[in-house]
Tab-separated table of C-alpha atoms and ligand atoms in Angstrom:
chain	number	residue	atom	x	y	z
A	1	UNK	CA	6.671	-18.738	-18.541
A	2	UNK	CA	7.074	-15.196	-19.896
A	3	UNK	CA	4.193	-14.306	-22.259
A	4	UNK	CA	5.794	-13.880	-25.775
A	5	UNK	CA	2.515	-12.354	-27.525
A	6	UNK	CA	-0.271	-10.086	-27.282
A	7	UNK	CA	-3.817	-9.645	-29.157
A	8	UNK	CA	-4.632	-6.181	-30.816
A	9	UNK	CA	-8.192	-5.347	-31.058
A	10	UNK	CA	-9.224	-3.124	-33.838
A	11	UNK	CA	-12.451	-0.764	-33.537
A	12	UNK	CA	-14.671	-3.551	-35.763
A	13	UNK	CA	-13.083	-5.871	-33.410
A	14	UNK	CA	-14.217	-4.326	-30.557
A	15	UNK	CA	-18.116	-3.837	-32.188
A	16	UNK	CA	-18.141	-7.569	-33.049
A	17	UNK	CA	-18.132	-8.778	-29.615
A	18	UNK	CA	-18.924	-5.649	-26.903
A	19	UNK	CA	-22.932	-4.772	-26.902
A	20	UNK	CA	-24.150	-1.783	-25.543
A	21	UNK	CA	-25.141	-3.779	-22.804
A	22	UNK	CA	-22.293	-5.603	-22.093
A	23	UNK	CA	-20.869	-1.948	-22.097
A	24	UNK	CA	-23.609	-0.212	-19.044
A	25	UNK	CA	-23.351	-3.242	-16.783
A	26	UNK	CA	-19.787	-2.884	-17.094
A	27	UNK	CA	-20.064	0.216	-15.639
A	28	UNK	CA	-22.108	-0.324	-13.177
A	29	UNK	CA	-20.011	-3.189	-11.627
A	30	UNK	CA	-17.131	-0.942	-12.067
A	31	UNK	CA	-19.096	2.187	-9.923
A	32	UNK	CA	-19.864	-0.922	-7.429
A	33	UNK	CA	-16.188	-2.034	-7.157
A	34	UNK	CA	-14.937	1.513	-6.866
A	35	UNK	CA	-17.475	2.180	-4.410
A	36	UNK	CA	-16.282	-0.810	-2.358
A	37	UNK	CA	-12.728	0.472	-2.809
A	38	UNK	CA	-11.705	-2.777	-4.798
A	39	UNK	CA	-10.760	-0.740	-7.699
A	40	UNK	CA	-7.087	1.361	-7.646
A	41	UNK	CA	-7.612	4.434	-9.341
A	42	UNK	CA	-4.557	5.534	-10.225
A	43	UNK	CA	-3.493	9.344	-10.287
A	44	UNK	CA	-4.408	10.476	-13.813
A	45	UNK	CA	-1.794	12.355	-15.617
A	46	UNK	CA	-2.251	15.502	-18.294
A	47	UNK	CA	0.584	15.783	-20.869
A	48	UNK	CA	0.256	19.539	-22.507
A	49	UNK	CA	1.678	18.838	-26.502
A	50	UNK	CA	4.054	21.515	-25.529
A	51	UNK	CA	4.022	23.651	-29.046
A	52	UNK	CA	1.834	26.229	-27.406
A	53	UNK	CA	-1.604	24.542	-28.204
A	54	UNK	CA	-4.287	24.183	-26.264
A	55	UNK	CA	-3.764	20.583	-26.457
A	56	UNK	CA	-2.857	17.522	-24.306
A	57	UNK	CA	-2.904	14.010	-23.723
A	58	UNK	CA	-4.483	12.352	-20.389
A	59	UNK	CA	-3.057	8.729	-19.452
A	60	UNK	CA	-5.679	7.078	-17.316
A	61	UNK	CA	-4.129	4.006	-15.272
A	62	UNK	CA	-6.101	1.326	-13.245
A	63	UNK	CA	-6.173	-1.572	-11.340
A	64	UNK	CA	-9.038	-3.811	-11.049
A	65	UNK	CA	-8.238	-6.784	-8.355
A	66	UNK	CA	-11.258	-8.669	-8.953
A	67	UNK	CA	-11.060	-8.752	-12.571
A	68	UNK	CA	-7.263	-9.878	-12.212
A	69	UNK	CA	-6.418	-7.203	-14.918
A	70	UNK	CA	-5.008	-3.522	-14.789
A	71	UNK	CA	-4.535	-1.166	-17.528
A	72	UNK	CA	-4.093	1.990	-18.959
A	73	UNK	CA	-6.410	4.333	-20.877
A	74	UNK	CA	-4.240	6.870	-23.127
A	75	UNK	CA	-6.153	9.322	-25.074
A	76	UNK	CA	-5.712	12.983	-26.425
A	77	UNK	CA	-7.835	15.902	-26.236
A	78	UNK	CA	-7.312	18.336	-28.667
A	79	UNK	CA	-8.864	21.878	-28.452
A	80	UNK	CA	-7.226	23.192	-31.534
A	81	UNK	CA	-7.336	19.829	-33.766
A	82	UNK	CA	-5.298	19.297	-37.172
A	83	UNK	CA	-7.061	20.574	-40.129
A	84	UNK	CA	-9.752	17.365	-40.648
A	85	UNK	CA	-8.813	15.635	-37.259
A	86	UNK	CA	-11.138	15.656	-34.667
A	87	UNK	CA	-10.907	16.834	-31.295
A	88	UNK	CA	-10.564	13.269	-29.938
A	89	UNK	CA	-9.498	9.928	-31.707
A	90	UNK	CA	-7.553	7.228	-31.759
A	91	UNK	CA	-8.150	6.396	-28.130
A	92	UNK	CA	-6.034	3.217	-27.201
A	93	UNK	CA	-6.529	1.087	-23.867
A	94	UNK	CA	-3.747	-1.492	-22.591
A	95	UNK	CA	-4.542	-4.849	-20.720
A	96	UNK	CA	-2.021	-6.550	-18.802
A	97	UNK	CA	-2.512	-9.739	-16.501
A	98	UNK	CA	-2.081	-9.005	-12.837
A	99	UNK	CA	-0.475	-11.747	-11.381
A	100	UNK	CA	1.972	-11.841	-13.982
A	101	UNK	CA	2.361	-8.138	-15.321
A	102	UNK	CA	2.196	-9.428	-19.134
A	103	UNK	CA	0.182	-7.309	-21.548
A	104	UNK	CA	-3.008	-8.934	-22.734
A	105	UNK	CA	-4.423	-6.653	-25.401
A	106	UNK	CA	-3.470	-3.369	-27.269
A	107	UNK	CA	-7.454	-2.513	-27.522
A	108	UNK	CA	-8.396	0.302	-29.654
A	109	UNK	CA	-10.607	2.287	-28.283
A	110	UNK	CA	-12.309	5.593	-28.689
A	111	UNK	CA	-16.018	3.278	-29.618
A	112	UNK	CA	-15.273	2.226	-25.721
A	113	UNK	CA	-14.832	5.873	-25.068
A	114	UNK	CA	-18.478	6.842	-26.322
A	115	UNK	CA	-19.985	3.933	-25.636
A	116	UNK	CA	-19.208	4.009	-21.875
A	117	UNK	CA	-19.922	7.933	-21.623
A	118	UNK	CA	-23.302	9.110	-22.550
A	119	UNK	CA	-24.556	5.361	-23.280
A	120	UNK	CA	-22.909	4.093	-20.101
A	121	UNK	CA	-21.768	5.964	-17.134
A	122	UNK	CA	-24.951	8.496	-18.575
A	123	UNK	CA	-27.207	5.440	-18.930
A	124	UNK	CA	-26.531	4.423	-14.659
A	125	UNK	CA	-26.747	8.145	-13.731
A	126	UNK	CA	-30.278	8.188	-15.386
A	127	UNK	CA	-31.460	5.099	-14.136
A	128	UNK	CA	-30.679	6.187	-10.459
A	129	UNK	CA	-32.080	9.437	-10.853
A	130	UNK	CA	-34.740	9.438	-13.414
A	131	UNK	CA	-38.377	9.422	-13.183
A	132	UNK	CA	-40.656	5.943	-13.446
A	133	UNK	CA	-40.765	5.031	-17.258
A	134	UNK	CA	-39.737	9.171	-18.169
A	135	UNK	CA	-41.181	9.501	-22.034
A	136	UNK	CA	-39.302	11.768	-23.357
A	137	UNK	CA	-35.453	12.335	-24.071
A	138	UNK	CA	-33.654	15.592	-25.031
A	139	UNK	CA	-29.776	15.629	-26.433
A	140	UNK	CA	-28.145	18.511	-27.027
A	141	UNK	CA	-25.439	17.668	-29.193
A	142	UNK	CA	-25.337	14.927	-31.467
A	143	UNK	CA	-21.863	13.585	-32.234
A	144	UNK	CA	-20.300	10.556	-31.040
A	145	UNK	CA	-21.398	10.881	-27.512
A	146	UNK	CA	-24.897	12.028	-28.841
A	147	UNK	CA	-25.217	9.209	-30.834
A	148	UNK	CA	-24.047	5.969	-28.390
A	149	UNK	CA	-25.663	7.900	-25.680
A	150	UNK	CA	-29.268	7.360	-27.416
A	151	UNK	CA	-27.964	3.796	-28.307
A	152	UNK	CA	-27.591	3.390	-24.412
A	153	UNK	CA	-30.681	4.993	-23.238
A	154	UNK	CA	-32.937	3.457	-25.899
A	155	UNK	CA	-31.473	-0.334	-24.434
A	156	UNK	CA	-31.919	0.826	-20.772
A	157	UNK	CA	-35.349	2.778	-20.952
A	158	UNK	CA	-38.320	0.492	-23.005
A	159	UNK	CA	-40.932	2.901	-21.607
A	160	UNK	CA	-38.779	6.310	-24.095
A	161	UNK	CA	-41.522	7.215	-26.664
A	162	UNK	CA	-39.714	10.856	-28.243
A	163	UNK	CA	-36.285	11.847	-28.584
A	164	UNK	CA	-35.654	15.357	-29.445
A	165	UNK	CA	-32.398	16.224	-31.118
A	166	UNK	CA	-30.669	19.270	-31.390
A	167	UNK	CA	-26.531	20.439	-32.713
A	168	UNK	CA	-25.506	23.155	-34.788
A	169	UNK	CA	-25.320	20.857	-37.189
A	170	UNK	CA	-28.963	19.815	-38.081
A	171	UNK	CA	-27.254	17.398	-40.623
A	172	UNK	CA	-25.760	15.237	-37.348
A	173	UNK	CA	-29.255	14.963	-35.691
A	174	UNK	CA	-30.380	13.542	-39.437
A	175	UNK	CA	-27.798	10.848	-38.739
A	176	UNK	CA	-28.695	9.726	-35.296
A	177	UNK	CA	-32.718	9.715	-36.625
A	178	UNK	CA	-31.946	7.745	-39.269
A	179	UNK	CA	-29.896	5.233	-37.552
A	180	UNK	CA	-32.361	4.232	-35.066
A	181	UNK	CA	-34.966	5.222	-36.864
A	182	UNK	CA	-36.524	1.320	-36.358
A	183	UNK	CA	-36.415	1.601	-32.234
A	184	UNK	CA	-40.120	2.728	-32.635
A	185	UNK	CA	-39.307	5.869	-30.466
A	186	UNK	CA	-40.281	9.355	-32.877
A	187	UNK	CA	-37.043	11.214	-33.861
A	188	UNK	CA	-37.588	15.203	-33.562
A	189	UNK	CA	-34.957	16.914	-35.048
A	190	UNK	CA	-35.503	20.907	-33.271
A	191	UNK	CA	-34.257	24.443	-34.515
A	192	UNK	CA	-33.234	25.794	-30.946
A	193	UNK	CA	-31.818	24.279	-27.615
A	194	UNK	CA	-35.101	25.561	-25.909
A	195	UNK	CA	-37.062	23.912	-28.129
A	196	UNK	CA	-35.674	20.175	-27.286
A	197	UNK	CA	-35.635	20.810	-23.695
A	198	UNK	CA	-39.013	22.043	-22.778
A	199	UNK	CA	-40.975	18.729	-21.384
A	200	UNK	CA	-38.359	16.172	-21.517
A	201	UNK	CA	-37.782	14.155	-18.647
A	202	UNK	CA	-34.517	13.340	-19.205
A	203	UNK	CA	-32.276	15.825	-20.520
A	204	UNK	CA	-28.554	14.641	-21.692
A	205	UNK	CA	-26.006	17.692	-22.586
A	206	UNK	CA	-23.015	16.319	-24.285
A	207	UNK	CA	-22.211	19.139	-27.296
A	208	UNK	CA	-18.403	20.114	-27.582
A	209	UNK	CA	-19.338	23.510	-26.958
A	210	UNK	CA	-17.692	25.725	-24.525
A	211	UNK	CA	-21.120	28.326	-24.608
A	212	UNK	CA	-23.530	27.318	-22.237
A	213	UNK	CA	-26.395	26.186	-24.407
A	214	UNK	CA	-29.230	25.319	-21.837
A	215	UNK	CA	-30.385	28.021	-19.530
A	216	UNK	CA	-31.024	27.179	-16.219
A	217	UNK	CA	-34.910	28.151	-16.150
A	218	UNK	CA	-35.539	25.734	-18.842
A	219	UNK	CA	-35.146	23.412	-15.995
A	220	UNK	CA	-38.062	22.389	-14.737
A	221	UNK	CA	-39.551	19.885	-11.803
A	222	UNK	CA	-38.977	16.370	-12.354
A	223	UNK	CA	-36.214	16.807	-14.665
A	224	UNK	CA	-33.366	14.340	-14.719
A	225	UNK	CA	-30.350	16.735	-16.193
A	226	UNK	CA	-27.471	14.278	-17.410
A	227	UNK	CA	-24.082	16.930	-18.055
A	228	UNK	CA	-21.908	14.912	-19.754
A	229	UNK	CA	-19.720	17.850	-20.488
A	230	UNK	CA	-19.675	19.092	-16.945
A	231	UNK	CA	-21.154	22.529	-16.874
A	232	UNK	CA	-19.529	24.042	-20.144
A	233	UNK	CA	-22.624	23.661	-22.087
A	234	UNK	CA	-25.299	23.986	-19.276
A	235	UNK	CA	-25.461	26.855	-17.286
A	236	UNK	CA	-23.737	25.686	-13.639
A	237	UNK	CA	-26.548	27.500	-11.845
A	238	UNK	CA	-28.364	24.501	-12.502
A	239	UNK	CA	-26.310	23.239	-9.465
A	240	UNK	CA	-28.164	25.450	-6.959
A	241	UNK	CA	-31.425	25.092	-8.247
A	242	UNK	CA	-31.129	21.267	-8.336
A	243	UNK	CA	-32.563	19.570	-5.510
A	244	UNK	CA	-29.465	16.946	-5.405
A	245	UNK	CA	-25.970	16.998	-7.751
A	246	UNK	CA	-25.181	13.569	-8.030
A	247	UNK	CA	-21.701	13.102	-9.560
A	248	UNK	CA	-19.809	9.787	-10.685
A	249	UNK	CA	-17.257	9.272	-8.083
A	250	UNK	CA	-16.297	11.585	-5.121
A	251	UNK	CA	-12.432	11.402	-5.771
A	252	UNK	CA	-12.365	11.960	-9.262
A	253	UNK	CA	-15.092	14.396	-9.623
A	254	UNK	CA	-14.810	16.591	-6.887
A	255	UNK	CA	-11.302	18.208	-8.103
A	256	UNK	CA	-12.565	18.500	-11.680
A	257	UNK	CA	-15.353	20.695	-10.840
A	258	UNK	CA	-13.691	22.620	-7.591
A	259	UNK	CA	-10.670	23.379	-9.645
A	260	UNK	CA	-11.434	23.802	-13.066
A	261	UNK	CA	-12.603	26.772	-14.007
A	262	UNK	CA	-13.136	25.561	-17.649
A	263	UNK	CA	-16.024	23.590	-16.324
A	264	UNK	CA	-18.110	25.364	-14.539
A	265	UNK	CA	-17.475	29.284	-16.247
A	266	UNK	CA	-15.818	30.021	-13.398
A	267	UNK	CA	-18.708	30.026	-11.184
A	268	UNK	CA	-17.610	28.247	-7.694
A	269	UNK	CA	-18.749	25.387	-6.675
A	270	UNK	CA	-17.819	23.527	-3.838
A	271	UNK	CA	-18.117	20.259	-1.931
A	272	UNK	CA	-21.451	20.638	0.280
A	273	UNK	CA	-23.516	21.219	-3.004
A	274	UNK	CA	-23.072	17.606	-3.461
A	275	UNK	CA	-25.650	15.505	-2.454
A	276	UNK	CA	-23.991	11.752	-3.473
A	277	UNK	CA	-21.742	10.186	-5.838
A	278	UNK	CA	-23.324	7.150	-7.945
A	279	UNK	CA	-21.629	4.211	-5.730
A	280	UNK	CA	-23.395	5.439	-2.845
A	281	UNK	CA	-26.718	5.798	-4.871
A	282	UNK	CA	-26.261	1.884	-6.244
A	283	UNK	CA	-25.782	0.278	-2.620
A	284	UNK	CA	-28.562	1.757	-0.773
A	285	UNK	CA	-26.623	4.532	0.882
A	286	UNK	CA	-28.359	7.415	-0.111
A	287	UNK	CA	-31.652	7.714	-1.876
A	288	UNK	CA	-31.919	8.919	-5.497
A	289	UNK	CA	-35.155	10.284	-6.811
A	290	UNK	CA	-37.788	10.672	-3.772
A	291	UNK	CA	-40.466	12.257	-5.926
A	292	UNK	CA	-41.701	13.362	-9.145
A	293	UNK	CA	-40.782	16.913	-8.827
A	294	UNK	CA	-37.692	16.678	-7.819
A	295	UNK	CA	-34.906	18.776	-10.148
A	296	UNK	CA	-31.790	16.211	-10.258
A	297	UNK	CA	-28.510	16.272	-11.822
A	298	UNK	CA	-25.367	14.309	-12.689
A	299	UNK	CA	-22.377	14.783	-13.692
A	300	UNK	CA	-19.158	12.790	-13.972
A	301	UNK	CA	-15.810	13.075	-16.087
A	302	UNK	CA	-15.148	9.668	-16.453
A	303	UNK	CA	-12.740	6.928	-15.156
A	304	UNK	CA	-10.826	5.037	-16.848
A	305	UNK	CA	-11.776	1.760	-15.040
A	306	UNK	CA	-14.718	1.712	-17.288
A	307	UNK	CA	-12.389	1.347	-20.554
A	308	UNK	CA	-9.924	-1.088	-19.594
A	309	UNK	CA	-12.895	-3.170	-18.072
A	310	UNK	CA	-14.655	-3.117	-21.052
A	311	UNK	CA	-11.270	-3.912	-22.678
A	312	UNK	CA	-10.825	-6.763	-20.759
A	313	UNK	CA	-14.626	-7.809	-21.590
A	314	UNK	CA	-13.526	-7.271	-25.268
A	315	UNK	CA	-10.384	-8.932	-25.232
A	316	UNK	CA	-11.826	-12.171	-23.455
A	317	UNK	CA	-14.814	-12.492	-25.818
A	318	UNK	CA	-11.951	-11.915	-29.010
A	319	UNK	CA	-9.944	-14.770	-27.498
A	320	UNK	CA	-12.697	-17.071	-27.523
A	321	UNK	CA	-13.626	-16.548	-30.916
A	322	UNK	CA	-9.990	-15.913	-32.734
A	323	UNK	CA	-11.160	-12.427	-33.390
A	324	UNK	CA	-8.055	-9.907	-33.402
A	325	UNK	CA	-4.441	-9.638	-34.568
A	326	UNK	CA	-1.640	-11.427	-32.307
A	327	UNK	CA	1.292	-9.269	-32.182
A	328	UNK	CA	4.892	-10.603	-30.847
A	329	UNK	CA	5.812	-8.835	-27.988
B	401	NAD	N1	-17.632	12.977	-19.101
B	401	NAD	C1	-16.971	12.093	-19.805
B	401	NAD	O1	-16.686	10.980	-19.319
B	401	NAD	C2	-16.610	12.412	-21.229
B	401	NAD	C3	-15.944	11.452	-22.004
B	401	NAD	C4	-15.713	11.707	-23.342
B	401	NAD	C5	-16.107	12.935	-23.897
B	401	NAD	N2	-16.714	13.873	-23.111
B	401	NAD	C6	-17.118	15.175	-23.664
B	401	NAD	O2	-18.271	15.026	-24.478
B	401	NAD	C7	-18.302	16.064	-25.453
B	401	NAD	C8	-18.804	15.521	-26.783
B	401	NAD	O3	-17.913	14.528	-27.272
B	401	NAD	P1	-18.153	13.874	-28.713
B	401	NAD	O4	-17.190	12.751	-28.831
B	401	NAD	O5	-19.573	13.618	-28.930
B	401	NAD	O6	-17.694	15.078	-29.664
B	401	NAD	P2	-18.130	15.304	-31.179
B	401	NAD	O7	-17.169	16.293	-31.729
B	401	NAD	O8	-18.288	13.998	-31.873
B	401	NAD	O9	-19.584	15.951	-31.053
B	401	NAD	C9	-19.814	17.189	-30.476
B	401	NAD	C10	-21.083	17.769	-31.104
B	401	NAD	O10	-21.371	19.004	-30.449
B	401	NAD	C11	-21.861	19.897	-31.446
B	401	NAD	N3	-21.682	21.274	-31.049
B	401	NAD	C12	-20.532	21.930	-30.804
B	401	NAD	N4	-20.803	23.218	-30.504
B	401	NAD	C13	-22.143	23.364	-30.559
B	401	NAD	C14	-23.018	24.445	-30.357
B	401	NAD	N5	-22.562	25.667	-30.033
B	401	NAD	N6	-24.345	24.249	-30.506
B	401	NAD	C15	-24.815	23.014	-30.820
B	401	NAD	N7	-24.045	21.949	-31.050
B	401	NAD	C16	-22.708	22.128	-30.915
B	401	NAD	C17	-21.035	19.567	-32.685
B	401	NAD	O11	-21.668	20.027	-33.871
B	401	NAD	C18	-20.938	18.045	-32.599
B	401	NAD	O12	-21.972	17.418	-33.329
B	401	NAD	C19	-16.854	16.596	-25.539
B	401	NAD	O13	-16.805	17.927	-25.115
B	401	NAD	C20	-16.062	15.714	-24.598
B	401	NAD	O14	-15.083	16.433	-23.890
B	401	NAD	C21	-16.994	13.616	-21.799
């Protein structure tokens, strides 16, 4: 019988029932599925405003077989934001059923966005990559993704003793300090980029900016480098002196960084500087750290499998508990 309603899942919503665990073994199944081809990534597509902004929209569709759901992840990207707006917001992800092509869920979404970034898709690239119980981690830019990305690393990585904090905006590394300031880990809040990345065993770069921030000879042996902002804020020479660039998923990654000048500062880089993609890392394929010295990075711009899984995650657990907002279709 056709479905006559569907549930609408506000941003509380969402917190009340999706943990940040929930959230990285999401992704991780997802990587697996893709890996074994069981997910259909659709062909993203990039809608330019049109009023001469450097603005757009991306709509991100999926299908994910063995979850029997498919979706679509539709969110904007602003370069030149409305006075007060930010640069992203107001992310929305829809579910529909698969067998019967009915929308589930109208899931709102950008806390799915940052939780699954830096805190998820991040979280697996580290844990691949990363040095036996690394000590210390360094973020470089402390907004949303900042902030859920240290929510995701401090729930993946007991053995994290310092986290060192740097933005332009001292005032935003306060925040993050404060917040999980009872984890037992020490909070540094530093006064230049060098500064928070000297030492660290993991370092995480996931500012806004479009300056490269981190030099590449602040990289040193055994560092796990996690670019969440592709090479914008890290200098892309990192590439060649890494021993292995691991990115998220072959087909969507490889065009982003071959193609895109934006990325990488216009500084080429090609397909055999690419030692794996995760999938292949997670079944055994290829190995991922072989020794403590080691320079590895990761990079990945995302799929939106991750946000209509964790939708569906969402909108099953909201079900359950008559959490959400039934709209009439
Ligand atoms: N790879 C992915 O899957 C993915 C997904 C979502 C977002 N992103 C990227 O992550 C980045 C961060 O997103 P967000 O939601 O945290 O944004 P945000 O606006 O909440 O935070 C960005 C932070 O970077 C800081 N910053 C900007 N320029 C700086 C500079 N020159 N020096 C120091 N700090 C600076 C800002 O002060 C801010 O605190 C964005 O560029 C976004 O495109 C990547």
């Amino acid at each position: 019988m056709e479905k006559k309603e569907l549930l609408y899942l506000s941003s509380a919503d969402v917190e009340s029932v999706l943990s940040r665990r929930d959230v990285i073994d999401t992704v991780e199944k997802i990587f697996r599925q893709a890996g074994e081809e069981s997910v259909v990534l659709g062909q993203n597509s990039f809608l330019s405003t049109g009023d001469g902004k450097p603005n757009r929209f991306i709509a991100m569709p999926v299908s994910i077989p063995q979850e029997k759901v498919l979706g679509l992840k539709w969110i904007n990207i602003y370069n030149q934001p409305a006075e007060g707006y930010p640069f992203s917001h107001g992310n929305l992800v829809l579910v529909n059923d698969t067998e019967t092509g009915s929308p589930l869920a109208v899931v709102s979404a950008t806390n799915i966005t940052t939780m699954r970034t830096a805190g998820g898709h991040g979280v697996i690239g580290a844990r691949c990559l990363v040095k036996k119980d690394p000590k210390i981690l360094s973020v470089i830019g402390c907004g949303g993704q900042g902030c859920n990305g240290v929510g995701g690393f401090l729930e993946e990585f007991k053995s994290l003793e310092e986290i060192r904090l740097y933005d332009a905006y001292p005032a935003a590394c306060e925040v993050i300090a404060q917040m999980y300031s009872e984890s037992g880990v020490e909070f540094k809040v530093c006064s230049t980029v060098k500064e928070a990345v000297e030492g660290c065993d993991i370092l995480m770069t996931c500012s806004s900016s479009c300056e490269i921030l981190v030099e590449k000879d602040w990289v040193k042996p055994g560092m796990t480098v996690i670019a969440i902002n592709g090479f914008q804020d890290i200098d892309p020479e990192v590439v060649r002196l890494a021993d292995k660039w691991v990115i998220g998923m072959w087909q969507e990654d490889l065009l982003h960084y071959t193609t895109s000048s934006d990325l990488t500062h216009g500084i080429k880089l090609d397909e055999s500087m690419v030692y794996s993609d995760i999938p292949e890392l997670l079944s055994g394929k290829k190995a991922g750290r072989e020794n403590d010295e080691e320079i590895l990075i990761y990079s990945h711009m995302g799929m939106g499998a991750f946000d209509v899984a964790c939708a569906n995650i969402a909108y099953t657990r909201a079900k359950e508990k008559g959490i959400g907002t039934i709209l009439e279709i």
